[in-house]
């Protein structure tokens, strides 16, 4: 079978699922040679089996809003792959969420979790619930209703959800509370918990910190670092927040943040109290970044993305396909040296190819944003042993994990001229581990 025939089969099986096909295609293109030249992988049909989720659970989530009206949303959990550990991955609440979105994320998560060196399978869940403008009581009732069904499908050795877009510490708390009540079991069934009840130090910061640690490793290969660099960050949620803190700590200046409404440009840099304000913006549930411009008197560019600004480093931390071909061209002509993804699949395939062609340091999210889920696994380890590590311990482990992910990317992605293809490197490393485990475990 040729790669083209293989992809045709996958597209036929998943009609109209554009995001899922985009994510799968990128992986298939980079792992095909590794797959087809390994008789054991081919005999076990591991690539096709890895692409197909082991199970998808779809359920209705009825709940009552503040006006007493009955609302309905759809809940979904994609249990993608359990070859190397229990399903693990976040929950996303956003109006546009559908099966295709969550299948793309669960597939990416499977390879990402494999890369972390830790024992986690891949999964993702969510709902088309839109948190924007909802009251705290509405958020609580929705989270409880969502967990009323999800609880029977998850467990600390089965499937361990976490947060993602629209799901932070508050939502994790409400979901955990309902799980504990229904299961009559206090256990590490979800990560991103509060520090007083099983959460890990640095979990909120971990994805953003990890992204910067990864970029640091990339910059090291060129003999440079964050000090004195201008950085464009997109988004203003948890990942952007962590990345902004760490990049600023390392002496860089973060000059942009963005939201669905546009972007802000802060020439002096997002630092100190302005970073704290990001948390308030998030908790307001308004989902607009313009509030930052109004509060601190900096320029706001409605309807625009931050990639027009001249920077050395770009950290796309908002959402999928937020940086396209045109943006990549602008960044390259403005002299960007490093593009490191904090979000999942924020660069379009065309943008990725341009970065590769220009030999820019470019890292895909499944490698560079894996610090979040890695720290989730550290949380699971602490829960399982009823212990609690210090911030220093967790941060040191996180830094080591990001270094080892970078090393795997180099091993599998280095080219003859020394250029590191992080896309190829991460896909092959992530794929091999899961593929070998699937072969070891037989046709199940
Ligand atoms: O995309 C991601 O890696 C996450 N949303 C975190 C998943 C997790 O289980 O911590």
mmCIF file of C-alpha atoms and ligand atoms in Angstrom, residues 88-90 109 112 124 162-164 191 203 344 372-373 376, ligand 1:
data_model
loop_
_atom_site.group_PDB
_atom_site.id
_atom_site.type_symbol
_atom_site.label_atom_id
_atom_site.label_comp_id
_atom_site.label_asym_id
_atom_site.label_seq_id
_atom_site.Cartn_x
_atom_site.Cartn_y
_atom_site.Cartn_z
ATOM 1 C CA UNK A 88 -4.619 10.820 29.640
ATOM 2 C CA UNK A 89 -5.518 14.225 28.284
ATOM 3 C CA UNK A 90 -7.440 17.381 28.958
ATOM 4 C CA UNK A 109 -1.893 13.667 22.824
ATOM 5 C CA UNK A 112 2.939 13.741 22.985
ATOM 6 C CA UNK A 124 -9.115 14.076 25.124
ATOM 7 C CA UNK A 162 -7.290 17.370 33.101
ATOM 8 C CA UNK A 163 -7.896 20.939 31.954
ATOM 9 C CA UNK A 164 -7.589 22.463 28.494
ATOM 10 C CA UNK A 191 -5.160 16.424 37.307
ATOM 11 C CA UNK A 203 0.861 22.421 37.303
ATOM 12 C CA UNK A 344 -1.778 22.271 20.007
ATOM 13 C CA UNK A 372 1.754 20.343 31.040
ATOM 14 C CA UNK A 373 0.803 16.718 30.708
ATOM 15 C CA UNK A 376 0.031 15.983 35.321
HETATM 16 O O1 LIG B 1 -2.939 19.539 25.625
HETATM 17 C C1 LIG B 1 -2.510 19.098 26.716
HETATM 18 O O2 LIG B 1 -1.439 18.481 26.789
HETATM 19 C C2 LIG B 1 -3.315 19.320 27.908
HETATM 20 N N1 LIG B 1 -4.381 19.923 27.802
HETATM 21 C C3 LIG B 1 -2.885 18.794 29.241
HETATM 22 C C4 LIG B 1 -3.351 17.413 29.427
HETATM 23 C C5 LIG B 1 -3.117 16.827 30.796
HETATM 24 O O3 LIG B 1 -3.554 15.690 30.981
HETATM 25 O O4 LIG B 1 -2.524 17.467 31.659
#
